Short mmCIF file of C-alpha atoms in Angstrom, two decimals:
data_model
loop_
_atom_site.label_atom_id
_atom_site.label_comp_id
_atom_site.label_asym_id
_atom_site.label_seq_id
_atom_site.Cartn_x
_atom_site.Cartn_y
_atom_site.Cartn_z
CA MET A 1 31.45 15.22 -20.23
CA ILE A 2 28.45 13.79 -22.08
CA GLU A 3 27.75 14.72 -25.48
CA PRO A 4 23.84 15.50 -26.01
CA PRO A 5 22.23 13.37 -28.49
CA ARG A 6 21.45 14.83 -32.02
CA PRO A 7 17.73 15.61 -31.73
CA LEU A 8 15.26 13.39 -33.64
CA GLY A 9 12.30 14.85 -35.31
CA ALA A 10 9.44 13.42 -32.99
CA ALA A 11 11.90 13.34 -29.85
CA ARG A 12 10.37 15.13 -26.93
CA VAL A 13 10.93 13.04 -23.87
CA SER A 14 14.02 12.29 -21.55
CA VAL A 15 13.57 9.16 -19.52
CA VAL A 16 15.64 9.05 -16.62
CA VAL A 17 16.57 5.67 -15.33
CA ILE A 18 18.38 5.29 -11.91
CA ALA A 19 20.21 2.20 -10.94
CA TYR A 20 22.34 0.69 -8.09
CA ASP A 21 23.48 -2.96 -7.84
CA ASP A 22 20.81 -4.15 -9.99
CA ALA A 23 22.48 -5.97 -13.17
CA GLU A 24 19.51 -8.48 -13.34
CA HIS A 25 16.76 -6.05 -13.93
CA VAL A 26 18.23 -2.65 -15.47
CA GLY A 27 18.40 -3.95 -18.78
CA ASP A 28 14.71 -4.87 -18.99
CA ALA A 29 14.29 -1.16 -17.82
CA ILE A 30 16.05 0.40 -20.34
CA ARG A 31 14.49 -1.77 -23.31
CA SER A 32 11.16 -0.84 -22.18
CA ALA A 33 12.00 2.87 -22.46
CA LEU A 34 13.54 2.42 -25.83
CA ALA A 35 10.40 0.56 -26.97
CA GLN A 36 7.99 3.52 -26.35
CA GLY A 37 9.19 4.82 -29.94
CA GLU A 38 10.51 7.91 -31.29
CA ALA A 39 8.96 10.18 -28.63
CA VAL A 40 11.70 9.03 -26.36
CA GLY A 41 14.66 11.18 -27.59
CA GLU A 42 17.14 9.76 -24.74
CA VAL A 43 17.18 7.21 -22.06
CA VAL A 44 19.49 8.83 -19.31
CA VAL A 45 20.89 5.87 -17.33
CA VAL A 46 22.24 7.08 -14.03
CA ASP A 47 24.41 4.39 -12.32
CA ASP A 48 24.82 5.33 -8.56
CA ALA A 49 28.18 3.76 -8.28
CA SER A 50 27.17 0.16 -8.44
CA ARG A 51 29.48 -2.49 -7.28
CA ASP A 52 27.98 -5.41 -9.20
CA ALA A 53 28.01 -5.79 -13.19
CA THR A 54 25.27 -3.09 -13.52
CA PRO A 55 27.70 -0.62 -15.42
CA ASP A 56 28.79 -3.62 -17.91
CA VAL A 57 24.86 -4.10 -18.67
CA ILE A 58 24.57 -0.27 -19.35
CA ALA A 59 27.74 -0.57 -21.37
CA GLY A 60 26.04 -3.23 -23.49
CA PHE A 61 23.64 -0.53 -25.03
CA ALA A 62 26.54 1.40 -26.52
CA GLY A 63 25.13 0.76 -30.02
CA GLU A 64 22.10 2.55 -29.13
CA PRO A 65 22.43 6.15 -29.69
CA ARG A 66 19.46 7.25 -27.38
CA VAL A 67 21.24 5.43 -24.34
CA ARG A 68 23.29 8.18 -22.28
CA PRO A 69 25.12 6.52 -19.58
CA LEU A 70 26.04 8.67 -16.52
CA LEU A 71 28.18 6.91 -13.95
CA ARG A 72 28.61 8.29 -10.54
CA ASP A 73 32.04 7.76 -8.81
CA VAL A 74 30.14 7.85 -5.16
CA ASN A 75 27.21 6.28 -4.07
CA SER A 76 24.40 9.00 -2.83
CA GLY A 77 22.70 6.74 -0.31
CA GLY A 78 19.33 7.28 -1.83
CA CYS A 79 17.32 7.69 -5.11
CA GLY A 80 16.86 11.78 -5.07
CA THR A 81 20.67 12.54 -6.07
CA PRO A 82 20.67 10.38 -9.05
CA ARG A 83 17.26 11.38 -10.33
CA ASN A 84 18.52 15.04 -9.87
CA ASP A 85 21.64 14.27 -12.15
CA GLY A 86 19.23 12.78 -14.55
CA ILE A 87 17.21 15.96 -14.66
CA ALA A 88 20.34 18.15 -14.84
CA ALA A 89 21.48 15.88 -17.94
CA ALA A 90 17.97 15.70 -19.76
CA VAL A 91 17.91 17.75 -23.04
CA HIS A 92 14.35 17.15 -24.14
CA PRO A 93 11.00 19.08 -23.16
CA TYR A 94 9.64 16.46 -20.91
CA VAL A 95 11.08 14.26 -18.37
CA LEU A 96 10.03 10.81 -17.03
CA PHE A 97 11.54 8.69 -14.25
CA LEU A 98 11.80 4.95 -14.24
CA ASP A 99 13.76 2.75 -11.51
CA SER A 100 16.00 -0.14 -12.68
CA ASP A 101 13.87 -2.82 -11.46
CA ASP A 102 10.58 -1.62 -13.13
CA VAL A 103 9.36 -1.10 -16.71
CA LEU A 104 7.23 0.98 -18.83
CA ILE A 105 4.05 -0.17 -20.35
CA PRO A 106 4.07 0.00 -24.23
CA ASP A 107 2.63 2.96 -25.76
CA GLY A 108 2.23 4.85 -22.44
CA VAL A 109 4.54 7.87 -23.10
CA ASP A 110 3.06 8.60 -26.47
CA ALA A 111 -0.31 8.71 -25.05
CA LEU A 112 0.80 11.02 -22.06
CA LEU A 113 2.78 13.11 -24.36
CA ALA A 114 -0.35 13.63 -26.55
CA VAL A 115 -2.16 14.85 -23.66
CA ALA A 116 0.54 17.12 -22.40
CA GLU A 117 0.66 18.78 -25.74
CA GLN A 118 -2.95 19.14 -26.22
CA GLU A 119 -3.71 20.64 -22.77
CA ARG A 120 -0.47 22.50 -22.46
CA ALA A 121 0.09 20.65 -19.26
CA ASP A 122 2.98 20.89 -16.83
CA VAL A 123 2.27 17.36 -15.33
CA VAL A 124 0.38 14.47 -16.76
CA THR A 125 -0.50 11.53 -14.41
CA GLY A 126 -0.50 7.95 -15.76
CA LEU A 127 -1.66 4.68 -14.21
CA CYS A 128 0.84 2.53 -12.20
CA VAL A 129 0.39 -0.96 -11.85
CA ARG A 130 1.75 -2.57 -8.66
CA ARG A 131 2.71 -6.33 -9.80
CA GLU A 132 3.72 -8.99 -7.05
CA LEU A 133 6.53 -11.18 -7.97
CA PRO A 134 6.72 -13.97 -8.37
CA GLU A 135 2.88 -14.42 -8.13
CA GLY A 136 2.09 -12.00 -10.65
CA ARG A 137 -0.99 -10.41 -8.79
CA GLU A 138 -1.70 -6.82 -9.89
CA THR A 139 -3.45 -3.76 -8.36
CA VAL A 140 -3.62 -0.19 -9.33
CA TRP A 141 -1.77 2.13 -7.34
CA ALA A 142 -4.06 4.95 -5.74
CA ALA A 143 -7.04 3.29 -7.04
CA SER A 144 -9.40 5.93 -5.82
CA LEU A 145 -7.64 8.43 -7.87
CA TYR A 146 -7.02 6.61 -11.19
CA ASP A 147 -8.95 3.32 -11.39
CA VAL A 148 -12.32 4.21 -13.11
CA SER A 149 -13.58 0.52 -12.44
CA ARG A 150 -13.22 1.38 -8.77
CA GLY A 151 -15.29 4.60 -8.81
CA ALA A 152 -12.46 7.11 -9.76
CA THR A 153 -13.67 10.45 -11.24
CA LEU A 154 -10.51 12.34 -11.84
CA PRO A 155 -9.15 10.90 -15.13
CA GLY A 156 -9.92 12.89 -17.97
CA ALA A 157 -9.81 16.34 -15.61
CA VAL A 158 -7.43 19.18 -16.36
CA LEU A 159 -6.56 21.09 -13.27
CA ASP A 160 -4.93 24.39 -12.65
CA GLY A 161 -3.61 23.56 -9.19
CA VAL A 162 -4.59 20.94 -7.08
CA GLU A 163 -5.92 22.85 -4.20
CA GLY A 164 -9.54 22.04 -5.36
CA HIS A 165 -8.83 18.36 -5.24
CA PRO A 166 -6.63 18.00 -2.02
CA GLU A 167 -7.17 14.09 -2.32
CA LEU A 168 -4.28 14.22 -4.72
CA VAL A 169 -1.78 14.36 -2.05
CA LEU A 170 -2.54 10.30 -1.79
CA ASP A 171 -0.49 9.98 -4.83
CA THR A 172 3.10 9.99 -3.61
CA LEU A 173 4.87 8.48 -6.59
CA SER A 174 6.99 10.29 -8.96
CA VAL A 175 7.38 7.77 -11.57
CA ASN A 176 3.75 7.64 -12.72
CA LYS A 177 3.88 11.18 -14.43
CA LEU A 178 5.41 12.97 -17.40
CA TYR A 179 6.68 16.41 -16.39
CA ARG A 180 7.47 19.58 -18.49
CA ARG A 181 11.14 20.05 -17.71
CA ASP A 182 11.06 23.85 -17.97
CA PHE A 183 8.28 23.68 -15.36
CA LEU A 184 10.72 21.80 -12.94
CA ASN A 185 13.36 24.20 -13.66
CA ASP A 186 11.55 27.39 -13.41
CA HIS A 187 10.36 26.30 -9.81
CA ALA A 188 13.59 24.82 -8.81
CA ILE A 189 11.80 21.54 -8.07
CA ARG A 190 14.28 18.82 -7.20
CA PHE A 191 14.36 15.69 -5.20
CA PRO A 192 15.90 15.86 -1.57
CA GLU A 193 19.82 15.02 -2.15
CA GLY A 194 21.75 12.05 -0.26
CA ALA A 195 20.47 9.23 1.93
CA PHE A 196 16.76 10.64 2.20
CA HIS A 197 14.36 7.99 1.96
CA TYR A 198 10.85 8.47 0.72
CA GLU A 199 12.15 11.37 -1.50
CA ASP A 200 9.22 10.79 -3.90
CA PHE A 201 6.90 12.33 -1.06
CA VAL A 202 8.72 15.60 -0.76
CA PHE A 203 9.25 15.90 -4.59
CA GLY A 204 5.54 15.51 -5.07
CA ALA A 205 4.65 17.84 -2.62
CA ARG A 206 7.06 20.62 -4.15
CA VAL A 207 5.27 19.91 -7.60
CA GLN A 208 1.79 20.28 -6.07
CA ALA A 209 2.88 23.44 -4.09
CA ALA A 210 4.08 25.02 -7.46
CA ALA A 211 0.37 24.80 -8.65
CA PRO A 212 1.16 23.02 -11.95
CA ARG A 213 -1.46 22.70 -14.90
CA LEU A 214 -2.16 18.83 -14.24
CA ALA A 215 -3.78 16.53 -16.70
CA VAL A 216 -5.03 13.67 -14.88
CA THR A 217 -5.34 10.29 -17.09
CA ASP A 218 -5.98 6.57 -16.33
CA VAL A 219 -3.48 5.72 -19.18
CA PRO A 220 -1.36 2.57 -18.45
CA LEU A 221 2.37 3.93 -17.90
CA TYR A 222 4.20 2.06 -15.32
CA VAL A 223 4.65 -1.32 -13.79
CA TRP A 224 6.16 -1.17 -10.09
CA HIS A 225 7.61 -4.71 -9.20
CA VAL A 226 7.08 -5.67 -5.75
CA ARG A 227 9.84 -8.27 -4.97
CA ARG A 228 9.03 -9.31 -1.39
CA ARG A 229 11.57 -12.03 -1.66
CA ALA A 230 14.45 -10.12 -3.02
CA ALA A 231 17.90 -10.21 -1.19
CA ASN A 232 17.76 -6.39 -1.00
CA LEU A 233 14.04 -5.14 -0.28
CA SER A 234 13.06 -1.76 -1.57
CA ILE A 235 12.80 0.87 0.83
CA SER A 236 8.87 0.57 1.00
CA LEU A 237 9.15 -3.11 1.94
CA ARG A 238 11.72 -2.33 4.95
CA GLN A 239 8.80 -1.88 7.42
CA ALA A 240 10.22 -4.10 10.10
CA SER A 241 13.09 -1.65 10.61
CA LEU A 242 12.20 1.36 13.07
CA ALA A 243 14.53 3.44 10.63
CA ASN A 244 11.97 3.10 8.01
CA TRP A 245 9.32 4.66 10.14
CA GLU A 246 11.75 7.44 10.98
CA HIS A 247 12.26 8.03 7.59
CA ARG A 248 8.83 8.12 6.59
CA VAL A 249 7.81 10.37 9.35
CA ALA A 250 10.74 12.64 8.40
CA ALA A 251 9.51 12.91 4.84
CA HIS A 252 5.85 13.60 5.80
CA ARG A 253 7.13 16.39 8.19
CA ALA A 254 9.12 17.75 4.99
CA VAL A 255 5.91 17.41 2.97
CA VAL A 256 3.93 19.43 5.48
CA GLU A 257 6.54 21.99 5.70
CA VAL A 258 6.78 22.55 1.90
CA PHE A 259 2.91 23.15 1.74
CA ARG A 260 3.19 25.74 4.66
CA LYS A 261 6.14 27.55 3.24
CA ALA A 262 4.13 27.66 -0.19
CA GLU A 263 1.02 29.16 1.76
CA ARG A 264 -1.06 25.97 0.79
CA PRO A 265 -2.79 25.36 4.03
CA ALA A 266 -5.41 23.10 2.70
CA LEU A 267 -2.65 20.89 1.19
CA ALA A 268 -0.87 20.84 4.50
CA VAL A 269 -4.05 19.46 6.34
CA ALA A 270 -4.81 17.09 3.41
CA ALA A 271 -1.25 15.61 3.77
CA GLN A 272 -1.78 15.38 7.73
CA THR A 273 -5.27 13.54 7.13
CA LYS A 274 -3.68 11.21 4.52
CA PHE A 275 -1.01 10.15 7.34
CA LEU A 276 -3.65 9.44 9.55
CA ASP A 277 -5.66 7.60 6.89
CA TYR A 278 -3.11 5.88 5.22
CA ASP A 279 0.63 5.84 6.66
CA LEU A 280 -0.43 5.40 10.52
CA PRO A 281 -2.65 2.22 10.00
CA MET A 282 -0.19 0.38 7.76
CA TYR A 283 2.56 0.34 10.40
CA LEU A 284 0.28 0.16 13.50
CA ARG A 285 -1.46 -3.09 12.19
CA GLU A 286 1.94 -4.83 12.21
CA LEU A 287 2.91 -3.54 15.46
CA PRO A 288 2.09 -6.70 17.56
CA ARG A 289 4.75 -8.62 15.51
CA ARG A 290 7.46 -6.24 16.22
CA THR A 291 9.88 -6.66 19.39
CA ALA A 292 9.06 -5.02 22.69
CA ALA A 293 11.91 -2.50 22.10
CA TYR A 294 10.72 -1.84 18.54
CA ARG A 295 7.13 -1.06 19.88
CA ALA A 296 8.15 1.25 22.66
CA ASP A 297 10.33 3.45 20.59
CA TRP A 298 7.98 3.46 17.56
CA TRP A 299 5.13 4.70 20.00
CA THR A 300 7.18 7.40 21.42
CA LEU A 301 8.22 8.64 18.03
CA THR A 302 4.54 8.49 16.79
CA ARG A 303 3.03 10.10 19.61
CA ASP A 304 5.63 13.14 19.36
CA HIS A 305 4.70 13.32 15.64
CA LEU A 306 1.16 13.53 16.08
CA ALA A 307 1.23 15.97 18.76
CA GLY A 308 1.84 18.50 16.19
CA PHE A 309 -1.22 17.67 13.96
CA ASP A 310 -3.82 20.30 13.10
CA ASP A 311 -7.32 20.00 14.51
CA ALA A 312 -8.69 20.10 11.30
CA ALA A 313 -6.62 17.33 9.87
CA VAL A 314 -7.80 15.07 12.60
CA ALA A 315 -11.44 16.10 12.19
CA ALA A 316 -11.21 15.19 8.49
CA ALA A 317 -9.94 11.51 9.03
CA PRO A 318 -12.39 8.60 9.00
CA ALA A 319 -13.87 7.94 12.39
CA PRO A 320 -11.84 4.46 13.11
CA ASN A 321 -8.57 6.50 12.52
CA ARG A 322 -9.43 9.44 14.54
CA TRP A 323 -9.95 6.94 17.35
CA LEU A 324 -6.44 5.41 16.70
CA TYR A 325 -4.97 9.13 16.78
CA ALA A 326 -6.65 9.94 20.06
CA GLY A 327 -5.65 6.65 21.55
CA ILE A 328 -2.00 7.07 20.70
CA THR A 329 -1.71 10.54 21.83
CA ALA A 330 -3.62 9.85 25.09
CA LEU A 331 -1.55 6.68 26.19
CA ALA A 332 1.86 7.40 27.49
CA ALA A 333 3.01 3.70 26.91
CA VAL A 334 2.33 1.31 23.99
CA PRO A 335 -0.50 -1.28 25.14
CA GLU A 336 0.57 -4.75 25.19
CA GLY A 337 -1.11 -8.06 24.80
CA ARG A 338 -4.85 -8.20 23.87
CA GLU A 339 -5.12 -4.39 24.13
CA LEU A 340 -2.12 -3.95 21.28
CA THR A 341 -4.04 -6.38 19.25
CA ARG A 342 -7.32 -4.16 19.50
CA PHE A 343 -5.44 -1.23 18.20
CA ALA A 344 -3.94 -3.31 15.37
CA GLU A 345 -7.29 -4.76 14.42
CA LEU A 346 -8.87 -1.22 14.35
CA ALA A 347 -5.91 -0.31 11.77
CA ALA A 348 -6.58 -3.24 9.38
CA GLY A 349 -7.61 -2.67 5.96
CA ARG A 350 -11.16 -3.37 6.94
CA PRO A 351 -11.05 -1.95 10.61
CA ARG A 352 -13.06 -3.87 13.29
CA LEU A 353 -13.57 -3.10 16.77
CA VAL A 354 -13.25 -6.26 19.11
CA PRO A 355 -14.66 -7.16 22.34
CA PRO A 356 -14.37 -6.12 25.11
CA TYR A 357 -16.66 -3.20 24.31
CA ARG A 358 -16.09 -0.50 27.30
CA ARG A 359 -17.90 2.49 28.42
CA ALA A 360 -16.76 5.53 30.36
CA GLY A 361 -18.57 6.38 33.62
CA ASP A 362 -21.29 8.09 31.88
CA GLY A 363 -22.02 5.31 29.56
CA ALA A 364 -20.33 6.60 26.49
CA PRO A 365 -18.39 4.03 24.39
CA VAL A 366 -14.82 4.31 24.62
CA LEU A 367 -11.71 2.63 23.01
CA ALA A 368 -9.27 2.50 25.88
CA ALA A 369 -9.68 1.79 29.63
CA ALA A 370 -9.17 4.40 32.28
CA PRO A 371 -7.32 6.52 32.97
CA ALA A 372 -7.23 7.49 29.40
CA ASP A 373 -10.60 6.97 27.97
CA VAL A 374 -10.73 7.48 24.33
CA PRO A 375 -14.45 8.45 23.22
CA LEU A 376 -15.53 6.68 20.16
CA ASP A 377 -16.93 9.91 18.64
CA GLY A 378 -18.69 9.49 15.21
CA LEU A 379 -19.61 5.83 15.96
CA ALA A 380 -23.22 6.50 15.95
CA GLU A 381 -23.36 8.31 12.60
CA LEU A 382 -21.43 5.66 10.80
CA PRO A 383 -23.46 3.97 7.99
CA PRO A 384 -23.68 0.22 7.77
CA ALA A 385 -20.86 -0.06 5.36
CA ARG A 386 -18.30 1.54 7.54
CA LEU A 387 -19.25 0.06 10.72
CA PRO A 388 -16.11 -1.78 12.42
CA VAL A 389 -17.99 -4.89 13.05
CA ALA A 390 -15.99 -7.96 14.58
CA VAL A 391 -16.75 -11.33 13.00
CA ASP A 392 -15.04 -14.45 14.36
CA GLY A 393 -14.72 -17.64 12.49
CA ALA A 394 -14.10 -21.45 13.31
CA VAL A 395 -12.88 -23.61 10.37
CA ALA A 396 -13.32 -27.41 9.98
CA VAL A 397 -11.99 -29.25 6.86
CA GLY A 398 -12.74 -32.69 5.67
CA GLY A 399 -14.71 -33.66 2.50
CA GLY A 400 -16.41 -30.42 2.95
CA THR A 401 -15.20 -27.15 4.45
CA ARG A 402 -17.30 -25.67 7.29
CA VAL A 403 -16.97 -22.14 8.76
CA THR A 404 -18.97 -21.26 11.61
CA LEU A 405 -19.07 -17.44 12.21
CA THR A 406 -19.91 -15.37 15.40
CA VAL A 407 -21.04 -11.76 14.62
CA HIS A 408 -20.49 -9.45 17.51
CA GLU A 409 -22.67 -6.74 18.82
CA LEU A 410 -21.30 -3.26 18.67
CA TYR A 411 -22.83 -0.92 21.30
CA GLY A 412 -26.32 -1.65 19.95
CA ARG A 413 -25.46 -0.48 16.32
CA VAL A 414 -25.57 -4.23 14.80
CA GLY A 415 -28.91 -5.17 16.72
CA ALA A 416 -30.70 -1.90 15.38
CA LEU A 417 -29.87 -2.84 11.81
CA ARG A 418 -31.35 -6.45 12.34
CA PRO A 419 -28.78 -8.61 10.50
CA VAL A 420 -30.40 -11.37 8.63
CA SER A 421 -27.73 -13.14 6.67
CA VAL A 422 -24.05 -13.57 5.91
CA ARG A 423 -22.11 -14.27 2.77
CA VAL A 424 -18.55 -15.65 3.23
CA GLY A 425 -16.21 -14.71 0.35
CA PHE A 426 -13.00 -16.95 -0.10
CA THR A 427 -10.09 -15.25 -2.01
CA GLU A 428 -7.06 -17.01 -3.11
CA ARG A 429 -3.79 -15.10 -2.53
CA VAL A 430 -1.99 -16.31 -5.77
CA SER A 431 -4.83 -16.47 -8.41
CA ALA A 432 -6.95 -13.93 -6.97
CA ALA A 433 -9.85 -16.71 -7.41
CA THR A 434 -13.06 -16.27 -5.48
CA LEU A 435 -15.92 -18.32 -4.24
CA SER A 436 -18.78 -17.73 -1.69
CA ALA A 437 -21.42 -19.26 0.44
CA GLU A 438 -24.19 -17.68 2.34
CA ALA A 439 -26.39 -18.53 5.59
CA PRO A 440 -28.67 -16.95 7.59
CA LEU A 441 -27.86 -15.35 10.96
CA LEU A 442 -29.42 -16.65 14.19
CA PRO A 443 -29.22 -14.87 17.47
CA ALA A 444 -26.86 -16.34 19.87
CA ASP A 445 -25.14 -15.22 23.27
CA GLU A 446 -22.29 -13.42 21.49
CA GLY A 447 -24.35 -11.70 19.04
CA TRP A 448 -25.38 -13.67 16.11
CA THR A 449 -24.07 -17.02 14.30
CA ALA A 450 -24.10 -18.80 11.11
CA THR A 451 -22.43 -21.77 9.37
CA VAL A 452 -21.54 -21.80 5.78
CA ARG A 453 -20.05 -24.86 3.68
CA VAL A 454 -18.05 -25.28 0.47
CA PRO A 455 -16.85 -28.47 -1.26
CA THR A 456 -13.01 -28.55 0.00
CA ALA A 457 -12.29 -29.66 -3.68
CA LYS A 458 -12.94 -26.18 -4.93
CA LEU A 459 -10.57 -24.94 -2.29
CA LEU A 460 -7.54 -26.98 -3.69
CA ARG A 461 -5.16 -25.94 -6.36
CA ALA A 462 -3.21 -28.66 -8.39
CA GLY A 463 0.28 -28.94 -7.48
CA ARG A 464 0.76 -26.16 -4.94
CA LEU A 465 -0.46 -24.86 -1.62
CA ALA A 466 -3.56 -22.73 -1.85
CA SER A 467 -3.90 -19.80 0.76
CA TRP A 468 -7.51 -18.39 1.28
CA SER A 469 -8.52 -15.26 3.24
CA LEU A 470 -12.05 -15.05 4.55
CA ARG A 471 -14.45 -11.87 4.22
CA ALA A 472 -17.72 -11.78 5.61
CA GLU A 473 -20.70 -9.75 3.93
CA LEU A 474 -23.52 -8.90 6.38
CA ARG A 475 -27.01 -8.32 5.03
CA TYR A 476 -29.33 -6.34 7.15
CA ALA A 477 -33.10 -6.06 7.16
CA ASP A 478 -33.34 -2.85 5.27
CA GLY A 479 -31.16 -4.18 2.47
CA SER A 480 -27.90 -2.55 3.70
CA THR A 481 -24.74 -4.22 4.02
CA GLY A 482 -21.39 -4.16 5.71
CA CYS A 483 -18.24 -6.12 5.34
CA ALA A 484 -15.68 -7.61 7.74
CA GLU A 485 -12.65 -9.83 7.49
CA VAL A 486 -13.03 -13.10 9.27
CA ARG A 487 -10.91 -13.16 12.24
CA ALA A 488 -9.44 -15.85 14.73
CA PRO A 489 -11.29 -15.87 17.88
CA GLU A 490 -9.38 -15.04 20.97
CA GLY A 491 -7.18 -17.76 22.15
CA PHE A 492 -6.79 -19.36 18.83
CA ALA A 493 -2.99 -19.78 17.95
CA GLY A 494 -3.37 -21.60 14.76
CA ARG A 495 -3.89 -25.25 13.86
CA ARG A 496 -2.10 -27.73 11.42
CA GLY A 497 -2.61 -31.27 10.65
CA VAL A 498 -3.72 -33.93 8.12
CA VAL A 499 -7.30 -34.82 7.20
CA LEU A 500 -8.92 -36.92 4.88
CA GLY A 501 -10.93 -35.55 1.73
CA ARG A 502 -13.13 -37.18 -0.36
CA PHE A 503 -12.39 -40.64 -1.76
CA GLY A 504 -9.74 -40.83 1.02
CA ARG A 505 -7.57 -38.16 -0.35
CA VAL A 506 -4.78 -37.12 1.96
CA LEU A 507 -4.86 -33.21 2.80
CA LEU A 508 -2.53 -31.39 4.51
CA VAL A 509 -4.27 -28.33 6.35
CA GLN A 510 -3.31 -25.13 8.14
CA VAL A 511 -5.67 -22.60 9.76
CA VAL A 512 -3.61 -19.60 10.88
CA ALA A 513 -4.04 -16.16 12.33
CA SER A 514 -2.14 -12.99 11.23
CA ALA A 515 -0.65 -10.60 13.68
CA ARG A 516 -3.86 -8.84 13.43
CA ARG A 517 -5.78 -12.02 13.84
CA GLY A 518 -7.13 -12.13 10.40
CA LEU A 519 -7.96 -15.89 9.63
CA THR A 520 -6.27 -17.76 6.76
CA LEU A 521 -7.00 -21.13 5.34
CA ARG A 522 -4.04 -22.96 3.74
CA LEU A 523 -4.61 -26.41 2.20
CA THR A 524 -2.90 -28.91 -0.40
CA GLY A 525 -3.12 -32.35 -1.66
CA GLY A 526 -0.45 -34.56 -3.34
CA ALA A 527 3.16 -34.67 -3.06
CA ALA A 528 3.95 -31.28 -5.05
CA GLY A 529 1.81 -29.32 -2.53
CA ALA A 530 3.44 -31.14 0.28
CA ARG A 531 6.91 -30.33 -0.89
CA GLN A 532 5.93 -26.47 -1.06
CA VAL A 533 4.92 -26.59 2.55
CA VAL A 534 8.17 -28.30 3.53
CA SER A 535 10.21 -25.87 1.59
CA GLY A 536 8.58 -23.06 2.94
CA ARG A 537 8.99 -24.15 6.43
CA ILE A 538 12.70 -24.49 5.65
CA ARG A 539 13.00 -20.94 4.25
CA ARG A 540 11.57 -19.54 7.29
CA LEU A 541 13.96 -21.39 9.64
CA LEU A 542 16.87 -20.39 7.32
CA ALA A 543 15.75 -16.64 7.60
CA LYS A 544 15.62 -16.94 11.36
CA GLY A 545 18.83 -18.42 11.51
#
């Protein structure tokens, strides 16, 4: 039995850290919780029957009275059970969750606690930063909700229930929030037990269904480390497994059921719309790179799931995602080849509708061919910024880098806006550095064309491979704009080679297309960059083996 710690005067928060086979990182997580100061009265570390040295690392904190180890004898198979154990063991008025491979941001707990007590809040949200490792690139989780610099308006609000802001169903994390423990206990709110993945989805729905007094802040609280090269990928990164999609669909079904049982129909509809707007495109855009067996099973599973969606949820989804819903539910079998790629491109982060542009017998624009015509309802009403315009690009590299663009017509919508120019933005993956070049658009057989140029030297990064994505910003005669990812033209399979830059410098160049045909330019000069290219190829070969 665990003896509760002696209460400290300022102690108000129990931090529950869960760990499994993570000796490398769990110490950093614990230290980040202790560093929050006296407001953290205890750090309950729940080890889920680790097989590595994780228990030894936890034992190394024996001299710290605020660390309370809780060692499970049998692995639960998920994250929900150990978190529930932590809630049950917690003794302080507020609870906060921390995964063993992540860290808390200094002073975050104090800031959230002050808001919780001032506003008498049951739940206080903080800001979660997704940090890609090893590159270190950072983005704000659910930026539309919490990042004021990106237009978020909720920070600073105190809500009695969330039904007035159903967009909050987008935030499915449990770790970016401070919870009043009595609120969780009074409403019997716990995580799903055992090997239930995406348990955060269901826990969050149970919290929202209980109509908490919710204080929304943009206080930096949590760093979510995204380790795509880890030996054991986190659940959210295992998208290549069909089981991952099955778990996500099961969690979504459970979320909708939670809202319906709680008689929160608006939140149930919002959750289904969120699935169409977020979950579905995220997996669909990767479908071309999966096996034929995966694609067939994924399509069947997804069709069955979407068949139960409310009409109101579909109507509330953005037009491109409504078209994807209609296409999947109308087509009994997964499209293949070029047709599948068209679906994947429409599911891209910046949706684009690519040729051929088909019409039904009455002339109406449709997504898919007969016998299952899928009307593109809402296309005529889309504003310029949301038009799914397709922009093809061809790249030539030498002393300068030249990008020739083709902007495709879209059932007359682009021509009616009279495109006048295009600005191509280059964004480097590791550093997020940007540069751009602009050129006028000229009429051509395929629509409109333009050529932009940048010095190749500006695209090089000393000692390493630079990887650039390309985005086109179209400007129309009335001053309005629209953006599109530059895509590889049909038939392009990638190009690799050696070219001479300025002053005879040897450059290694790769122009490649993603599964959804996004164009990427990779180049390097010098021995260090060449070694990085070779080592990357070796890693890929070993992974295949």
